[in-house]
Short mmCIF file of N, CA, C and O in Angstrom, two decimals:
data_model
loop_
_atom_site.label_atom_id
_atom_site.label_comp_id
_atom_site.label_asym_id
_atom_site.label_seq_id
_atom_site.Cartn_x
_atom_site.Cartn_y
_atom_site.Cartn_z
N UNK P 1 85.55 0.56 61.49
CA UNK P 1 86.48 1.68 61.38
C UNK P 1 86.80 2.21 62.78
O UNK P 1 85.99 2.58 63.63
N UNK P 2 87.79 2.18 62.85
CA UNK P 2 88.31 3.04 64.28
C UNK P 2 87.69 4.20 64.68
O UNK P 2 86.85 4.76 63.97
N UNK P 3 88.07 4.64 65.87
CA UNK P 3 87.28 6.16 66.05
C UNK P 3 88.16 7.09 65.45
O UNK P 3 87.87 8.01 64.68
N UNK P 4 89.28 6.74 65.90
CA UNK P 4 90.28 7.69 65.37
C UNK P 4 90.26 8.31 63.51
O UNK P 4 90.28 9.38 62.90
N UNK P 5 90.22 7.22 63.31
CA UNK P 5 89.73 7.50 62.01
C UNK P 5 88.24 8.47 61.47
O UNK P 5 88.09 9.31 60.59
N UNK P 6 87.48 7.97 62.31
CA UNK P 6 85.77 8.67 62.03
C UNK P 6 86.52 10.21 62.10
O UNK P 6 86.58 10.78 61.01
N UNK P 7 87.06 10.90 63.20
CA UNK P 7 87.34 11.51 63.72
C UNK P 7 87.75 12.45 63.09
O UNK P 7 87.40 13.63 63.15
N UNK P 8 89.05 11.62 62.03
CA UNK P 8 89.68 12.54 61.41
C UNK P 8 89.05 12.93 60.25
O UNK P 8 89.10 14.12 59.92
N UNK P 9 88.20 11.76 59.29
CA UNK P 9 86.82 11.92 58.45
C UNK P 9 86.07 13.10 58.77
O UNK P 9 85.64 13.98 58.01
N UNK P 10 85.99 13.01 59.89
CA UNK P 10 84.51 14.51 60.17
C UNK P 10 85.39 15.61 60.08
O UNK P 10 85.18 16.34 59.11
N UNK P 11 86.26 15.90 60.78
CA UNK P 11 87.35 17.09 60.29
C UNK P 11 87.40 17.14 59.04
O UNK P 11 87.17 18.33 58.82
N UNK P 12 87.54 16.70 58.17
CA UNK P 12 87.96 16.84 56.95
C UNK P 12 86.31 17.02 56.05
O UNK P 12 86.11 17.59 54.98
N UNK P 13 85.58 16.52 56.69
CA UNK P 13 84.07 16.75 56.14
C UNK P 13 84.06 18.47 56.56
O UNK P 13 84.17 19.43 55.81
N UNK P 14 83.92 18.44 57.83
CA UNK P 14 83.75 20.12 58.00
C UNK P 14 84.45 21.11 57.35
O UNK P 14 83.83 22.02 56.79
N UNK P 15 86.27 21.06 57.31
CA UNK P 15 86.86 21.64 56.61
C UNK P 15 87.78 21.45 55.42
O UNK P 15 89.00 21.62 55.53
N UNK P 16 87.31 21.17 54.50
CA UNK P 16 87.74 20.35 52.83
C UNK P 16 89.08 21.19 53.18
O UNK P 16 89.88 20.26 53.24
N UNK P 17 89.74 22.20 53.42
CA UNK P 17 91.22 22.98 53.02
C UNK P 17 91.64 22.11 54.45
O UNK P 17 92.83 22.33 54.68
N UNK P 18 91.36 21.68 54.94
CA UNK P 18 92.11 21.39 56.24
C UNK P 18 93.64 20.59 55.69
O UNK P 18 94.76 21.06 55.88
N UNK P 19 93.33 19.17 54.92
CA UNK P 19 94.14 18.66 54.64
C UNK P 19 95.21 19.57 53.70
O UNK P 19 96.30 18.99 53.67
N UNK P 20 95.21 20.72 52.97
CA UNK P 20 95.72 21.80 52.71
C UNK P 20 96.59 22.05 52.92
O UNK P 20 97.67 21.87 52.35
N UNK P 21 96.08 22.91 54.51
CA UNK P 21 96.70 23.80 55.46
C UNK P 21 97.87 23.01 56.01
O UNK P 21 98.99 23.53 55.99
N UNK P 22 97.71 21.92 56.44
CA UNK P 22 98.28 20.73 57.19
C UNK P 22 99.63 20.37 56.03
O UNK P 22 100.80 20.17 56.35
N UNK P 23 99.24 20.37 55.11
CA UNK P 23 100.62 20.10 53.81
C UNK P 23 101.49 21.34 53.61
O UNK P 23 102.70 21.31 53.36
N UNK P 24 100.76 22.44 53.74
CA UNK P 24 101.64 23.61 53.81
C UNK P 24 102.61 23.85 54.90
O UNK P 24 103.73 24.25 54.57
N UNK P 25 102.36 23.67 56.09
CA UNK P 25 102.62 23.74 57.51
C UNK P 25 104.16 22.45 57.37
O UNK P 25 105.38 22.56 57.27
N UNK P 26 103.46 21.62 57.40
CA UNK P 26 104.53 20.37 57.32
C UNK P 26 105.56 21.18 56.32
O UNK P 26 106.73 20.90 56.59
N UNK P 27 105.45 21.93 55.47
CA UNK P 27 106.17 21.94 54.17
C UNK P 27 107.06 23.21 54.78
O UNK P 27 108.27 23.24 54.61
N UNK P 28 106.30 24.34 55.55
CA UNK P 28 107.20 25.33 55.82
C UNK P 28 107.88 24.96 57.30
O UNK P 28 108.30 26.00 57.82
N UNK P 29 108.08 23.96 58.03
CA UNK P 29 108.92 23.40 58.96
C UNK P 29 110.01 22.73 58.35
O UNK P 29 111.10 22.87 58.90
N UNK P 30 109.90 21.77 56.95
CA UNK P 30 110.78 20.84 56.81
C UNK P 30 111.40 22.79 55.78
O UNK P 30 112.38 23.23 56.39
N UNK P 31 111.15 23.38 55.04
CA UNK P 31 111.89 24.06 54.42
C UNK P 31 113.07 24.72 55.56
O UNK P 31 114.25 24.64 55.22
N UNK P 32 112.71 25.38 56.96
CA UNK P 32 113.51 25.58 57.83
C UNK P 32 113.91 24.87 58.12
O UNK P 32 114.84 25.36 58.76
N UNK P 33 114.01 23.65 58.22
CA UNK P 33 115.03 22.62 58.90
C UNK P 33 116.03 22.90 57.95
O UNK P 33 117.04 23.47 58.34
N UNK P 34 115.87 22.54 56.56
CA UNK P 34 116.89 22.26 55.62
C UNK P 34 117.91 23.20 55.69
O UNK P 34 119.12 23.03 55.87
N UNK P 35 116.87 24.88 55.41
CA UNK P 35 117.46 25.79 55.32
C UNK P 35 118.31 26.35 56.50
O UNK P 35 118.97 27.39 56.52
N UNK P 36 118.15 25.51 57.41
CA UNK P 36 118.62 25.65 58.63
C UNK P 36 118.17 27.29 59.57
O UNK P 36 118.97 27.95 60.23
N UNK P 37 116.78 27.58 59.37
CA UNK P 37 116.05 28.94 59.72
C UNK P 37 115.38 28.24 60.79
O UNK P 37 115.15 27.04 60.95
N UNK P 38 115.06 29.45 61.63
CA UNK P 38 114.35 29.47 62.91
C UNK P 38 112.94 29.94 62.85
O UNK P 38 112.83 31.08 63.29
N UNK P 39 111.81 29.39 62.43
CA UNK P 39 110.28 30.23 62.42
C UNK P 39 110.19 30.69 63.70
O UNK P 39 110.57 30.21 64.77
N UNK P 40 109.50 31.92 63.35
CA UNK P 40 109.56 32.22 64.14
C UNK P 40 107.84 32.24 65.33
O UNK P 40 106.64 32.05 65.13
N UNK P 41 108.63 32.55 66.39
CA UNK P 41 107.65 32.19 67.44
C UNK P 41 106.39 32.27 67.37
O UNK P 41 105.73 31.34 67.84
N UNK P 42 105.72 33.39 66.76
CA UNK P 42 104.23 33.72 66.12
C UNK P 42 103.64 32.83 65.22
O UNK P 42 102.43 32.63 65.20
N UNK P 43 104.54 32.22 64.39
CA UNK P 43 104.04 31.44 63.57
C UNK P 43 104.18 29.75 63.91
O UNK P 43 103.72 28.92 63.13
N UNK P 44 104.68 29.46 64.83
CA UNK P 44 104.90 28.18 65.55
C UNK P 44 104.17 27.97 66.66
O UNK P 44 104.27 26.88 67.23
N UNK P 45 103.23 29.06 67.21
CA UNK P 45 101.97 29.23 68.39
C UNK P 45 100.79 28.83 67.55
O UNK P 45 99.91 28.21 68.14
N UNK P 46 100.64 29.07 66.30
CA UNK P 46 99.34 28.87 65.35
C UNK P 46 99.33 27.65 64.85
O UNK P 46 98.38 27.06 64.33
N UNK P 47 100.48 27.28 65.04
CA UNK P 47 100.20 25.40 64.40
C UNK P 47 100.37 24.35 65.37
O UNK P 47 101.20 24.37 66.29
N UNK P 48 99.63 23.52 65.15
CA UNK P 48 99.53 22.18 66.28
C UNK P 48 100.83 21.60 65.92
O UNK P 48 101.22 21.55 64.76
N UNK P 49 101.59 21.10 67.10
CA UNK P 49 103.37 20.75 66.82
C UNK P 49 102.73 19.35 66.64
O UNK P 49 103.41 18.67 65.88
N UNK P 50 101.96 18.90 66.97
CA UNK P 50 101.73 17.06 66.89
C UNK P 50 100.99 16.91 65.53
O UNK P 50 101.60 16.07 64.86
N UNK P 51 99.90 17.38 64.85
CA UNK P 51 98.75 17.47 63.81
C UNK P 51 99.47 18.29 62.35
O UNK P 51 99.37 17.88 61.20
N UNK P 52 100.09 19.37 62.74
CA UNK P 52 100.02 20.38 61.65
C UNK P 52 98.83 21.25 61.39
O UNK P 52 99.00 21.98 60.41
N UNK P 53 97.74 21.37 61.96
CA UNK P 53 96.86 21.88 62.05
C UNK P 53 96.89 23.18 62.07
O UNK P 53 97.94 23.46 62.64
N UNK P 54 96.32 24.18 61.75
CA UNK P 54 96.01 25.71 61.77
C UNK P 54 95.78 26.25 63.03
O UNK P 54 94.75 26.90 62.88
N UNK P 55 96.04 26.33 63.88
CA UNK P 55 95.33 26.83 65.34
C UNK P 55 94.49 28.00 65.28
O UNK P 55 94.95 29.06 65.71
N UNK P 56 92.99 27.95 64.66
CA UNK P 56 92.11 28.97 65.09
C UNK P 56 91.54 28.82 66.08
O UNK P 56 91.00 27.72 66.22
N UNK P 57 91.41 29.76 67.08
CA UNK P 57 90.04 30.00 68.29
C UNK P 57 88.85 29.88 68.05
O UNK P 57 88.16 30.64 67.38
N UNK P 58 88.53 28.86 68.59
CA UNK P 58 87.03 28.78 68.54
C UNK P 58 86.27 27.52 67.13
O UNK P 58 85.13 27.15 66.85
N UNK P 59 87.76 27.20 66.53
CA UNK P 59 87.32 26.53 65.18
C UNK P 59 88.10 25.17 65.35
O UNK P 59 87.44 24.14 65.21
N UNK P 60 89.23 25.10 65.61
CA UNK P 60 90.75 24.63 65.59
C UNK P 60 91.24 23.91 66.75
O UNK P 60 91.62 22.75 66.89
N UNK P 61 91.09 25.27 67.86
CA UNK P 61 91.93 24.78 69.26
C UNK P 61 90.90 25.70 70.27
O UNK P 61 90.23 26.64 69.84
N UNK P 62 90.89 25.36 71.41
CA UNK P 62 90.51 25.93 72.70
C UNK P 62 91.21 26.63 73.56
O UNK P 62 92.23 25.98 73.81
N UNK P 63 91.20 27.65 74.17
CA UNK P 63 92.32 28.40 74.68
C UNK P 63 91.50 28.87 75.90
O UNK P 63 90.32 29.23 75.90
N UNK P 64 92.62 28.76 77.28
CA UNK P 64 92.37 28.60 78.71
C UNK P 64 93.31 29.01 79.01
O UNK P 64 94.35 28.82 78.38
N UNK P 65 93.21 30.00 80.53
CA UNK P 65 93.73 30.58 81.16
C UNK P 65 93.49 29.68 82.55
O UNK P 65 92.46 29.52 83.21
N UNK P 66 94.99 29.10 82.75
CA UNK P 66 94.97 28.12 84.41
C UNK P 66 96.33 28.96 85.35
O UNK P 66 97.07 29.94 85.16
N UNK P 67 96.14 27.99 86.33
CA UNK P 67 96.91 28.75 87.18
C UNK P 67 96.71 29.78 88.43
O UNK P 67 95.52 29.98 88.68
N UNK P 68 97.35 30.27 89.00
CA UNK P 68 97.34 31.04 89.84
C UNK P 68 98.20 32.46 89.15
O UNK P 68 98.86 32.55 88.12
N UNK P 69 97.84 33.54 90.30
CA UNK P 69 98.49 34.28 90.19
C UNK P 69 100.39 34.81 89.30
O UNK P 69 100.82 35.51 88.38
N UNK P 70 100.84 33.96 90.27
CA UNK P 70 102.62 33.79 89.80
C UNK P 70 103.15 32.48 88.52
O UNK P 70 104.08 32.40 87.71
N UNK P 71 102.18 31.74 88.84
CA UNK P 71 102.48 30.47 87.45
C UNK P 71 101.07 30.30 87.16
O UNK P 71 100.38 29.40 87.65
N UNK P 72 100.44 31.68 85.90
CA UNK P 72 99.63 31.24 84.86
C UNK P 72 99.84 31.14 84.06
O UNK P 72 100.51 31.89 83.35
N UNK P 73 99.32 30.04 83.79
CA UNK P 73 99.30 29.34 81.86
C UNK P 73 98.71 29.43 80.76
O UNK P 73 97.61 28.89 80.87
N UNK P 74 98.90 29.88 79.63
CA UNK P 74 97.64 29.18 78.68
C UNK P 74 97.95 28.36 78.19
O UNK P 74 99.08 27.90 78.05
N UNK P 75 97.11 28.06 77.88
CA UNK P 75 96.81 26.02 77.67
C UNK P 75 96.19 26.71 76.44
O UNK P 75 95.60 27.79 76.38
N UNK P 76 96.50 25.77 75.43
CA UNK P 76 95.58 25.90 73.99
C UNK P 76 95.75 24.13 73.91
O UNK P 76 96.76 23.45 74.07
N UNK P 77 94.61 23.79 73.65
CA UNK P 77 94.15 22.27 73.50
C UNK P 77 93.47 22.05 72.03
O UNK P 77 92.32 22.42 71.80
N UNK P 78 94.48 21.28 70.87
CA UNK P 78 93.79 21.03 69.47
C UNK P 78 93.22 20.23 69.60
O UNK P 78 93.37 19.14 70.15
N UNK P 79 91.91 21.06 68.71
CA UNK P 79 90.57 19.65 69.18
C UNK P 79 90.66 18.60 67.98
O UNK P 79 89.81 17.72 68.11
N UNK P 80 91.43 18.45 66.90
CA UNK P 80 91.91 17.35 65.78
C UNK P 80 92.33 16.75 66.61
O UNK P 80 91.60 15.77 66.76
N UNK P 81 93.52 16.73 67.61
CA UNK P 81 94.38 15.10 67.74
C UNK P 81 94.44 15.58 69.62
O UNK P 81 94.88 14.84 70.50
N UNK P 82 94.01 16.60 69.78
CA UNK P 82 93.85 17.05 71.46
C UNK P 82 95.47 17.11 71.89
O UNK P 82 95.79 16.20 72.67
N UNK P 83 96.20 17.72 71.64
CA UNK P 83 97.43 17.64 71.69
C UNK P 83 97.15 19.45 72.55
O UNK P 83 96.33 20.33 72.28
N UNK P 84 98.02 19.40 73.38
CA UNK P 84 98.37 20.89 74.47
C UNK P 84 98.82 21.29 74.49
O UNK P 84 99.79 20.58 74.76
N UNK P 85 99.15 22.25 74.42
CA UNK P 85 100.31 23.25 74.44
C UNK P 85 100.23 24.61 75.27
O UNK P 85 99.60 25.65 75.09
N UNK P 86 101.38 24.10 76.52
CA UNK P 86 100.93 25.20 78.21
C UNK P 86 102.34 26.61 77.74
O UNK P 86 103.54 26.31 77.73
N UNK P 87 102.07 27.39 77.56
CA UNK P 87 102.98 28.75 77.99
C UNK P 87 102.46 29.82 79.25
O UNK P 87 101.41 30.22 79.75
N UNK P 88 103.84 29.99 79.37
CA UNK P 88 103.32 30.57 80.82
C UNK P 88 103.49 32.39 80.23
O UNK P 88 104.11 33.00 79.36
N UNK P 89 102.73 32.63 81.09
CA UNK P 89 102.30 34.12 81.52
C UNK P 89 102.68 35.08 81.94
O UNK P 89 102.18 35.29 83.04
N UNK P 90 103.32 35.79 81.64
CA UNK P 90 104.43 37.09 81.88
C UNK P 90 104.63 38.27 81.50
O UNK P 90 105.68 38.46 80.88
N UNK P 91 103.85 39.29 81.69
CA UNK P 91 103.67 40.73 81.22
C UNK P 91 105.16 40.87 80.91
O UNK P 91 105.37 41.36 79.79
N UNK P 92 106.32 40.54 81.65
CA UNK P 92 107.56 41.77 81.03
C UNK P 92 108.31 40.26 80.65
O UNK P 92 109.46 39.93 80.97
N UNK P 93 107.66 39.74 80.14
CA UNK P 93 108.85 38.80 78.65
C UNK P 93 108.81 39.77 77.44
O UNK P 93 107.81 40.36 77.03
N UNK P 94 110.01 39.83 76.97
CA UNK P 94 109.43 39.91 75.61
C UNK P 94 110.38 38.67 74.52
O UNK P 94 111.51 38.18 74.51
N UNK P 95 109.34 38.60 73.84
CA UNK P 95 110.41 37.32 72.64
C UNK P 95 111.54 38.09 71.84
O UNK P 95 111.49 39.28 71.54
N UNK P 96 112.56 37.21 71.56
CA UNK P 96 113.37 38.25 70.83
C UNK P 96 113.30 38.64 69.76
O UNK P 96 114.09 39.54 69.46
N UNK P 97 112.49 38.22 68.88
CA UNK P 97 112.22 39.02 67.66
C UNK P 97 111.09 40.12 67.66
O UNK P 97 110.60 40.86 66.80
N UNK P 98 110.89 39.91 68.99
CA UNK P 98 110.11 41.17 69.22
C UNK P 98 110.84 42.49 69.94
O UNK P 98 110.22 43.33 70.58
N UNK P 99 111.74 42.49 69.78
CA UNK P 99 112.67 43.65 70.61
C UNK P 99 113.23 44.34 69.62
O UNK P 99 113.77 43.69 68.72
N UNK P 100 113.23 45.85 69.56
CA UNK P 100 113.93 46.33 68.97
C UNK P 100 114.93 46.49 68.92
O UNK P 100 115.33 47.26 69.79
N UNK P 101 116.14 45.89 67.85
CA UNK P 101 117.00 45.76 67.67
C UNK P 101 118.05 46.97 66.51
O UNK P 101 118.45 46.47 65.47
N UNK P 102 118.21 47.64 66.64
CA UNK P 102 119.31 48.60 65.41
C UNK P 102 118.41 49.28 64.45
O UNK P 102 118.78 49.84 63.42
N UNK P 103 116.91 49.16 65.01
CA UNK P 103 115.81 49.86 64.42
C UNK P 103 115.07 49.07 63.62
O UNK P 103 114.05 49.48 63.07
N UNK P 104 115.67 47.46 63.46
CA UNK P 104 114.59 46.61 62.65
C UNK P 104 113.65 46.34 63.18
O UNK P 104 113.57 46.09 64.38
N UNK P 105 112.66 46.34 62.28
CA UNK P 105 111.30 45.81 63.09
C UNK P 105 110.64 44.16 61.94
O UNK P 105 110.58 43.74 60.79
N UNK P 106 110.34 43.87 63.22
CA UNK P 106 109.99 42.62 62.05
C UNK P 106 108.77 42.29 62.01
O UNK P 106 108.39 41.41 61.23
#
């Protein structure tokens, strides 16, 4: 048996809902495609874009602070398929669904 395979076996030994989570995820990306909707950013930071995976800390994915001063990153690294994902670091971003807009809040 491959490693890759063992790999994904022991994941799925540790967490029986994993394969679950992973069908749900897949399921609420392809529903926005169709529907032609944008998830939004909060909820597209919590899932592995390569796996479908859940992104918890400490369970899921690893999360690191690199960089220097002017270009820091976090790095969140899924430990299922080790896939990375770097955003950079910026006290005065804000996302746009995070801005108040005409008093909606979302």
């Amino acid at each position: 048996m491959p490693e890759t395979e063992i790999a994904i076996g022991d994941s799925n030994a540790r967490n029986p809902m994993l394969p679950i989570a992973r069908f749900y995820a897949k399921e609420m990306r392809q529903v926005a495609r169709k529907s032609v909707l944008r998830l939004s950013p909060h909820i597209k930071r919590e899932i592995c874009k390569a796996c479908a995976s859940p992104l918890v800390p400490g369970v899921a994915c690893s999360t690191r602070v690199k960089g220097h001063k002017k270009g820091r990153r976090v790095v969140t690294t899924c430990l299922y398929c080790g896939y990375q994902r770097r955003l950079i670091v910026d006290p005065h971003k804000e996302l746009f669904v995070d801005k108040d807009i005409h008093g909606i809040i979302h």
